[in-house]
C-alpha cells in the first residue's frame, strides 16, 4: 500500500465518523506541533504520557530522537469538543521513540486529571470490528472542532501492523496520525493500535475512493511503556497514594518526643478524609527543630514522598526519604546523603525546597545557602530511582550584599512550562516596593540568574508580614502560578493569584475570594496547595485551629481563571483528640 502519512497539514477527525459528545474517549489527545505547523492525534496512556506516532514529530524527514521535541508542541486531552474548556492543555517536554515501530511516548509538562486508556490484552483478529478516533480532517471540514469516532474492520494482522477497512463510509484522514484504535470490552476501550497510513478516500479535497488503512500495533508494548513512562507527581506535589489528586500530610510531635507521619486523603469534591498514621519516629530520635521537610515524588513511582534534611549533633547534615505506599502512608526514613561537618554549613543559613529541577520525572531537592559574605548560593541535589539524593551542586550565586536573607519568600514550580521546576522569589525592597523574580532551571537541574517580571509599587502599601506566598497551577494551563494570602488592616484576608507566563514571569496579582473581617485569625491556620479534586487546577487548603481546641480542614477550589472560591470545611478533628497547634507540620 502506498498511502501517505497522515500528518501533512494541521487539521483534526475521522471522516464520516460520529461526533463524540460524552466522556467515552476523553483519553484521545490532540497534538499541535510548531504552533499550527502540524496536527496529529494520540492517546493518553497514563496521567503524564501520551502515545502517538513517531513520524508525527519528524521534522524535515529527520529521525525522531529521545529528548525534547524539535519544535514546541502542546497536547490537549479530555476535550472532545475543542471549543470547550474541559480536560487540560499541557506542553510536550520529552519524547521517547520506540526503536522499531512508528510509536513515541510524549511526556506532558504535568499530570492531567483524565482517565488513561489501557493497552489491549490480546492481538486483533481478522474480521474484528474496532473503533477509531481522531482530530483529523473530515469530508467537509479542514479543521473541525470535534473528535470523531468511526468503525473499521480488521483485514490483516502482522507482527507490528494491522490492516483495516472503514465501514459505513468511515475514513482516516490527515491530522489523525497517531490517533487511537480501540477494542470495546464491556463498553470500555482498550488501545489496540495507532493510525499510520490511509488511502484517505472520502476526506475533504481527496480524489481517492479507497478507505483502507494501516495501523501500528501497540497492544503488546506494555513492558516498553512501563519501563519508559514513569508518572511523576506534581512539582513538590502531595499525591501520596498516586490517584491523581493531591492529599494532605502531617508530622505530629508527641509529648514523649516521638514524631508520627499522618495522611489525609482527598476526595472528588476536594475535601479531606481522616488523618491516618503510618510511620513513627521513635522517642528521643529526631529533634523537632533539627530537620526541614519537603515533599515530592523522589523515586518517580507516581506517589509523592516525604524527605527531610537533618542537622546532626556533630555538625554534619544528612538527607533522608520516607517513601509513600499505595495507601498513602509512609515507610521509615532512609538516609542517602551526608554533608560532612567539615563543610561548615550553618543550619540557620539553609532554605530547602523540592521540585523536578532537571525534568527527569523525579523530584529533587534545592537549597538556598547564605554564605558568610552574605552571598547566596543556589544548589541542587538530584533524586535517584531509589528516592535518595545526590550531592548538592551549586549553580547561580546571588552576589554579596544584594539580597537580604529576611527580605524574600521563595516558591518552586514549572513557571515557564518546559517540564522543569524553577525557583521564584518575592522580594521586599528598601523603598517598600515588592518584586517577583524567577530563576529558571536548566537541563542539569541548576539555575540561572533571577530576572524580575512584576513589581508591586510601594504605593499599594503591602506589608511584608501580612503576606503568605504559595505556588501551583491554579488556572490549569500547565504553568505554575503564584498565590498570595494578604491580611488587610481590618483583619480580612484576600486570596490573590499572579499567573505565570511562557517566559516564566508573572502577571499582576488579581483578587478573588476574601475571608471576612474577624473570621480567621492570621496565626490560627496553616495553608497548603494542591489539586485536591483532580480537575487539573491547584487549589488552596487550610488547617484551622478553632477556639474550642478542635481542628478543621478547609478547601478553596480554583476556577479556570486561577481565582478561588470560598473555603469549604470537610473534616473536623475534635478537641478531645488534644492536638497541639505548635506540634503540627502540614504539607
XYZ file of C-alpha atoms in Angstrom:
587
model
C 0.000 0.000 0.000
C 1.366 3.444 -0.929
C -0.916 5.586 1.193
C 0.730 8.652 2.722
C 1.368 9.517 6.344
C -1.498 11.437 7.863
C 0.366 14.459 9.187
C 0.834 16.727 6.205
C -1.461 19.512 7.366
C -2.535 20.881 10.762
C -6.067 19.519 10.914
C -8.139 17.343 13.159
C -11.152 13.929 12.947
C -12.290 10.646 11.418
C -14.279 11.415 8.234
C -17.911 10.233 8.241
C -17.496 9.168 11.850
C -19.697 10.000 14.811
C -19.115 13.178 16.825
C -18.115 12.326 20.401
C -20.434 14.062 22.870
C -19.625 12.204 26.105
C -16.525 11.253 28.074
C -16.060 7.838 26.470
C -12.988 8.958 24.514
C -11.567 11.577 26.883
C -8.181 9.844 26.608
C -7.949 10.934 22.946
C -5.350 13.658 22.502
C -4.981 16.480 20.011
C -1.335 17.331 19.365
C -0.289 20.666 17.897
C 3.332 20.937 16.727
C 5.055 24.193 15.898
C 2.058 26.402 16.630
C -0.068 25.068 13.762
C 2.697 23.639 11.607
C 1.328 20.116 12.041
C -1.603 18.463 13.777
C -1.771 14.865 14.994
C -3.820 12.731 17.353
C -2.818 10.418 20.192
C -3.925 8.540 23.294
C -3.280 9.224 26.964
C -1.752 6.033 28.401
C -1.025 7.279 31.910
C -1.611 10.602 33.683
C 1.548 12.199 32.269
C 2.256 10.413 28.979
C 0.580 10.290 25.562
C 1.298 7.605 22.968
C 1.254 8.677 19.329
C 3.037 8.104 16.001
C 6.774 8.721 15.988
C 6.511 10.211 12.485
C 4.272 12.946 13.887
C 7.355 14.576 15.451
C 9.707 14.153 12.488
C 10.957 17.486 11.134
C 12.202 17.685 7.531
C 12.353 13.906 7.395
C 14.891 13.682 10.201
C 14.760 10.776 12.687
C 12.951 11.401 15.940
C 15.389 11.221 18.854
C 14.878 10.944 22.589
C 14.633 14.260 24.399
C 12.653 17.471 23.909
C 10.652 17.811 20.658
C 12.490 19.528 17.795
C 9.637 22.057 17.638
C 7.397 23.196 20.512
C 4.293 21.080 20.908
C 1.139 21.225 23.008
C -1.200 18.364 23.860
C -4.905 18.701 24.641
C -6.656 15.794 26.379
C -10.098 15.346 27.882
C -11.590 17.808 25.394
C -13.530 16.070 22.572
C -15.112 19.433 21.778
C -12.206 21.818 21.268
C -14.438 24.844 21.799
C -14.972 23.805 25.429
C -12.661 24.203 28.432
C -12.824 20.625 29.720
C -9.725 18.479 30.201
C -6.287 20.048 30.116
C -3.639 21.509 27.829
C -0.022 20.600 28.525
C 3.329 21.212 26.870
C 5.190 18.232 25.385
C 8.534 18.190 27.179
C 10.119 14.824 26.347
C 9.959 12.198 23.593
C 10.782 8.502 23.980
C 10.664 6.928 20.486
C 10.109 3.199 20.077
C 13.180 1.579 18.484
C 11.404 -0.199 15.631
C 7.748 0.870 15.450
C 6.160 4.148 14.471
C 5.291 4.943 18.064
C 6.580 7.526 20.522
C 5.827 8.340 24.149
C 5.254 12.036 24.810
C 5.813 13.282 28.355
C 3.491 16.110 29.381
C 4.700 19.030 31.460
C 2.373 17.993 34.275
C -0.139 15.301 35.125
C -3.698 15.556 33.867
C -6.856 14.509 35.669
C -8.136 12.373 32.771
C -8.561 8.587 32.833
C -5.930 6.935 30.588
C -6.774 4.128 28.169
C -5.278 0.691 28.979
C -3.484 -1.377 26.366
C -5.466 -4.214 24.798
C -4.928 -7.644 26.330
C -4.798 -9.578 23.037
C -3.913 -9.139 19.369
C -6.565 -8.054 16.850
C -8.139 -10.757 14.684
C -9.240 -10.708 11.057
C -12.882 -9.677 10.822
C -12.887 -7.984 14.238
C -14.544 -4.574 14.314
C -12.637 -1.809 16.102
C -13.341 1.830 16.867
C -11.000 4.502 15.531
C -10.841 8.101 16.759
C -9.055 11.251 15.705
C -8.961 15.019 15.456
C -8.243 14.987 11.687
C -9.894 16.373 8.584
C -13.447 15.251 7.753
C -15.301 15.041 4.460
C -16.489 18.642 4.864
C -14.108 20.434 7.238
C -10.400 21.177 7.129
C -10.136 21.943 10.842
C -13.171 20.666 12.759
C -13.611 21.356 16.449
C -14.882 17.886 17.330
C -13.360 14.466 17.939
C -14.890 11.869 15.603
C -15.133 8.091 16.013
C -15.742 5.511 13.279
C -15.868 1.724 12.871
C -13.236 -0.254 10.943
C -12.934 -3.951 10.173
C -9.606 -5.772 10.559
C -8.380 -7.093 7.187
C -4.925 -8.430 8.065
C -2.675 -8.799 11.106
C 1.139 -8.659 11.049
C 3.635 -8.631 13.920
C 3.860 -4.831 14.022
C 0.919 -3.621 11.918
C -2.738 -4.286 11.250
C -4.650 -3.649 8.001
C -8.095 -2.037 8.332
C -11.073 -1.066 6.189
C -13.548 1.673 7.058
C -17.213 0.686 7.408
C -20.198 2.935 6.696
C -18.011 5.387 4.752
C -15.610 5.900 7.710
C -12.164 7.124 6.659
C -8.942 8.082 8.454
C -7.743 11.493 7.248
C -4.790 13.840 7.581
C -4.422 15.052 11.159
C -5.473 11.653 12.518
C -1.883 10.340 12.509
C -1.151 8.649 15.849
C -4.797 8.554 16.857
C -6.198 5.591 18.813
C -7.810 2.413 17.529
C -9.569 0.625 20.361
C -11.427 -2.549 21.205
C -14.507 -2.152 23.397
C -14.635 -4.698 26.225
C -17.830 -4.454 28.261
C -18.154 -0.962 26.857
C -14.682 0.092 28.000
C -11.977 0.945 25.433
C -8.621 -0.836 25.212
C -5.874 0.520 22.960
C -5.037 -1.809 20.058
C -3.196 0.383 17.535
C -2.304 3.879 16.317
C -3.162 5.379 12.924
C -0.245 5.214 10.469
C -1.293 5.405 6.791
C -4.560 5.631 4.872
C -5.784 5.979 1.280
C -7.995 8.803 2.653
C -10.929 8.090 0.378
C -13.759 10.491 1.212
C -11.559 13.059 3.010
C -12.019 16.697 2.002
C -10.087 17.600 -1.209
C -9.058 13.959 -1.836
C -9.993 12.218 -5.102
C -9.097 8.718 -3.869
C -12.032 6.405 -3.115
C -10.291 3.610 -1.203
C -10.778 3.647 2.582
C -8.157 1.096 3.606
C -5.645 1.985 6.314
C -2.594 0.532 8.020
C -2.168 0.839 11.787
C 0.804 0.452 14.121
C 0.102 -2.259 16.695
C 0.738 -1.159 20.309
C -1.216 -3.641 22.437
C 1.931 -5.667 23.057
C 4.080 -2.690 24.154
C 3.178 -2.835 27.836
C 6.679 -3.693 29.038
C 8.244 -0.915 26.963
C 5.660 1.575 28.153
C 6.132 0.687 31.838
C 9.919 0.994 31.532
C 9.874 4.355 29.757
C 6.856 6.301 31.023
C 7.063 6.859 34.783
C 4.308 9.050 36.203
C 5.741 11.999 38.076
C 3.861 13.708 40.854
C 3.286 17.447 40.647
C 6.188 19.773 41.338
C 6.766 19.314 45.052
C 3.398 17.548 44.920
C 1.438 15.795 47.630
C -0.349 12.958 45.819
C 0.690 10.380 48.380
C -1.419 7.451 47.116
C -0.990 8.165 43.394
C -4.672 8.535 42.499
C -4.255 11.823 40.625
C -5.443 14.027 43.486
C -3.171 15.752 45.975
C -3.587 14.953 49.657
C -2.537 16.423 52.997
C 0.260 15.059 55.186
C 1.074 15.952 58.751
C 4.014 15.337 61.030
C 2.924 15.361 64.675
C 5.253 15.610 67.666
C 4.015 13.853 70.780
C 4.866 14.913 74.305
C 7.267 11.948 74.549
C 9.215 13.464 71.553
C 8.211 10.706 69.113
C 7.042 12.024 65.736
C 4.330 10.357 63.662
C 3.544 10.845 59.977
C -0.150 11.101 59.056
C -2.012 11.302 55.734
C -5.443 12.743 54.961
C -6.557 11.582 51.516
C -8.579 13.949 49.345
C -11.844 13.094 47.599
C -13.552 14.050 44.316
C -15.031 17.149 45.912
C -11.641 18.404 47.093
C -12.348 17.644 50.727
C -10.263 15.585 53.139
C -10.684 12.306 54.956
C -9.490 11.422 58.436
C -5.769 11.642 59.208
C -4.296 8.144 59.397
C -0.915 7.498 60.991
C 1.791 5.357 59.437
C 5.474 5.529 60.406
C 6.519 6.913 63.786
C 9.987 8.236 64.559
C 10.970 6.784 67.954
C 11.249 8.730 71.205
C 14.395 10.866 71.521
C 15.442 10.176 67.904
C 14.817 13.376 65.935
C 14.798 16.861 67.409
C 11.783 18.879 66.256
C 13.878 21.915 65.317
C 16.690 19.890 63.733
C 15.062 18.956 60.429
C 13.485 20.632 57.409
C 10.880 18.651 55.432
C 9.963 18.665 51.740
C 7.559 16.623 49.620
C 7.772 15.235 46.086
C 7.861 12.068 44.010
C 11.528 11.390 44.699
C 11.677 7.870 43.186
C 9.371 8.515 40.219
C 6.733 5.890 41.066
C 3.795 8.304 40.800
C 3.367 8.787 44.547
C 4.692 11.768 46.485
C 7.061 11.035 49.348
C 8.438 12.856 52.376
C 12.087 13.881 52.578
C 13.964 15.556 55.384
C 17.281 17.318 55.847
C 18.596 16.647 59.359
C 21.203 18.618 61.296
C 23.240 16.144 63.318
C 24.775 16.946 66.694
C 28.289 16.651 65.206
C 27.582 19.429 62.690
C 27.051 17.136 59.699
C 23.845 17.307 57.691
C 22.020 14.291 56.262
C 19.235 13.754 53.723
C 16.500 11.134 54.329
C 13.440 9.897 52.423
C 10.235 8.228 53.649
C 8.649 6.627 50.594
C 4.862 6.568 50.244
C 2.918 3.337 49.708
C -0.255 2.699 47.700
C -2.382 3.588 50.737
C -0.728 6.989 51.026
C 1.157 6.099 54.197
C 4.910 6.347 54.681
C 7.737 3.991 55.464
C 10.740 4.677 57.657
C 13.133 7.476 56.749
C 16.198 6.120 54.913
C 19.385 8.181 54.688
C 21.108 8.709 51.334
C 23.423 11.715 51.602
C 25.736 13.130 54.256
C 27.192 16.618 54.097
C 30.233 16.413 56.382
C 30.711 18.829 59.249
C 33.928 19.961 57.581
C 31.851 21.888 55.011
C 30.780 24.179 57.854
C 27.133 24.541 56.792
C 25.143 26.644 59.256
C 21.613 25.433 59.928
C 20.022 28.894 60.006
C 21.604 29.662 56.624
C 19.678 26.960 54.744
C 16.323 27.065 52.968
C 15.175 23.769 51.452
C 12.725 23.236 48.590
C 11.617 20.471 46.231
C 10.720 20.161 42.550
C 11.701 18.280 39.410
C 14.513 20.653 38.515
C 16.092 18.596 35.711
C 12.817 17.329 34.246
C 13.516 13.590 34.561
C 10.211 12.751 36.266
C 11.656 12.540 39.787
C 11.544 15.317 42.364
C 14.842 16.781 43.556
C 15.971 18.997 46.427
C 17.099 22.603 46.064
C 18.937 24.542 48.726
C 19.487 28.254 49.098
C 22.554 28.812 51.257
C 23.606 32.157 52.729
C 27.372 32.425 52.907
C 29.325 34.382 55.500
C 29.867 37.218 52.986
C 26.045 37.454 52.535
C 26.154 35.966 49.022
C 23.531 33.263 48.463
C 24.219 30.015 46.588
C 21.546 28.127 44.649
C 22.294 24.396 44.873
C 20.551 21.249 43.609
C 20.580 17.635 44.850
C 19.094 15.351 42.200
C 16.773 12.496 43.187
C 17.581 8.950 42.080
C 15.488 5.866 41.295
C 15.626 4.741 44.924
C 14.264 8.082 46.152
C 17.620 9.125 47.577
C 19.677 12.234 46.871
C 22.975 13.038 45.193
C 25.479 15.660 46.249
C 24.382 19.288 46.239
C 25.801 21.110 43.217
C 25.947 24.903 43.036
C 24.818 26.898 40.002
C 23.916 30.591 40.287
C 25.126 32.753 43.189
C 23.400 35.905 44.331
C 26.222 38.423 44.885
C 27.262 39.604 48.336
C 25.091 42.346 49.819
C 22.496 42.029 47.053
C 19.565 40.233 48.696
C 18.734 40.407 52.384
C 18.074 36.945 53.833
C 14.856 38.011 55.552
C 13.606 40.101 52.633
C 12.416 37.381 50.279
C 9.959 34.486 50.184
C 10.728 31.587 47.830
C 8.452 29.212 45.908
C 9.097 26.497 43.336
C 7.242 25.346 40.230
C 7.432 24.996 36.471
C 6.773 28.650 35.794
C 7.551 28.604 32.047
C 6.010 25.200 31.293
C 9.161 23.484 29.989
C 8.850 20.440 32.271
C 11.472 21.572 34.785
C 10.751 23.184 38.148
C 12.178 26.653 38.692
C 12.748 28.931 41.662
C 10.806 32.145 42.152
C 11.167 34.738 44.861
C 9.111 37.652 46.109
C 11.482 40.390 47.283
C 10.716 43.290 49.648
C 12.804 46.277 48.624
C 14.078 49.044 50.871
C 11.709 51.510 49.167
C 8.762 49.271 50.223
C 8.061 48.051 46.692
C 7.788 44.294 46.133
C 9.045 42.370 43.095
C 8.577 38.854 41.753
C 11.683 37.213 40.299
C 12.343 33.853 38.583
C 15.496 31.717 38.315
C 14.819 29.220 35.513
C 16.185 25.683 35.794
C 18.356 24.122 33.090
C 18.604 20.521 31.862
C 21.150 19.724 34.588
C 18.858 20.949 37.358
C 20.893 24.079 38.001
C 19.523 27.622 37.955
C 20.164 30.824 36.056
C 20.094 34.338 37.451
C 16.894 35.758 38.920
C 15.031 38.016 36.493
C 12.278 40.415 37.558
C 8.894 40.283 35.869
C 6.495 42.018 38.256
C 6.833 44.990 40.586
C 4.184 45.911 43.143
C 4.715 49.626 43.816
C 5.191 50.952 47.311
C 2.035 52.998 46.816
C -0.025 49.823 47.268
C 1.125 49.765 50.885
C 1.654 45.989 51.101
C 3.086 44.969 54.492
C 5.723 42.210 54.380
C 4.477 40.409 57.484
C 0.948 40.317 56.043
C 1.903 38.158 53.043
C 1.917 34.365 52.621
C 3.165 33.146 49.252
C 2.397 29.816 47.555
C 2.715 28.176 44.153
C 0.535 25.920 42.000
C -1.045 25.682 38.566
C -4.168 27.499 39.607
C -5.704 28.005 36.135
C -4.685 24.593 34.748
C -2.648 25.840 31.761
C 0.422 23.729 32.514
C 2.461 26.570 34.000
C 2.872 27.187 37.721
C 1.458 30.414 39.154
C 1.859 32.335 42.407
C -0.857 32.775 45.029
C -0.791 35.272 47.842
C -2.828 35.449 51.013
C -2.845 39.043 52.231
C -4.070 40.150 55.645
C -5.660 43.559 55.439
C -5.658 46.140 58.220
C -9.283 45.262 59.038
C -8.251 41.571 59.535
C -9.971 40.419 56.344
C -7.775 38.183 54.184
C -7.582 38.413 50.394
C -6.804 35.439 48.153
C -4.879 36.693 45.107
C -3.331 34.990 42.061
C -0.461 36.001 39.776
C -0.480 33.858 36.626
C 2.774 32.561 35.142
C 3.621 33.240 31.501
C 5.655 31.429 28.827
C 8.835 33.252 29.850
C 8.483 32.119 33.457
C 7.467 35.555 34.645
C 4.356 36.686 36.494
C 1.354 38.867 35.812
C -0.347 41.235 38.212
C -1.955 39.796 41.333
C -5.722 39.547 40.967
C -8.010 39.126 43.968
C -10.840 36.579 44.076
C -12.300 35.411 47.395
C -11.926 37.454 50.603
C -12.166 35.958 54.083
C -14.412 38.346 56.034
C -13.266 40.677 58.786
C -12.620 38.916 62.120
C -13.312 35.488 60.684
C -9.903 33.774 60.568
C -7.034 34.550 62.897
C -3.764 35.026 60.963
C -1.822 32.727 63.286
C -4.590 30.125 63.568
C -4.268 28.419 60.187
C -1.665 26.600 58.094
C -2.053 26.715 54.298
C -1.097 24.190 51.611
C -1.707 23.968 47.861
C -2.508 21.077 45.540
C -5.042 19.723 43.072
C -7.359 18.267 45.697
C -10.364 17.494 43.483
C -8.373 16.241 40.480
C -9.620 18.781 37.930
C -6.125 19.789 36.784
C -6.061 23.048 38.740
C -4.275 23.589 42.047
C -6.417 24.663 44.979
C -5.782 26.197 48.387
C -6.395 24.205 51.563
C -6.102 25.271 55.162
C -5.962 23.593 58.541
C -7.626 25.840 61.134
C -7.215 25.762 64.906
C -10.591 26.586 66.420
C -11.040 28.427 69.696
C -12.537 25.298 71.298
C -9.395 23.270 70.582
C -10.812 21.389 67.590
C -9.004 21.441 64.238
C -10.730 21.689 60.875
C -9.690 21.216 57.228
C -10.977 23.547 54.503
C -10.539 23.837 50.723
C -10.874 26.837 48.400
C -11.209 25.394 44.893
C -9.599 27.180 41.964
C -11.553 28.198 38.865
C -10.483 28.388 35.213
C -9.229 31.952 35.714
C -6.961 30.885 38.556
C -9.056 32.561 41.215
C -10.514 30.864 44.284
C -13.918 30.228 45.755
C -14.839 30.310 49.416
C -13.219 27.873 51.834
C -15.447 24.853 52.462
C -14.915 22.641 55.506
C -14.666 18.867 55.127
C -13.002 17.432 58.235
C -13.130 18.160 61.945
C -10.668 16.731 64.439
C -12.474 17.078 67.778
C -10.924 18.877 70.716
C -10.869 15.552 72.561
C -8.011 14.489 70.261
C -5.900 17.063 72.161
C -3.771 18.022 69.153
C -1.353 20.805 69.962
C -1.072 23.500 67.318
C 2.679 24.016 67.623
C 3.244 20.238 67.335
C 1.934 20.075 63.744
C 3.723 20.440 60.421
C 1.369 20.360 57.440
C 2.250 19.516 53.818
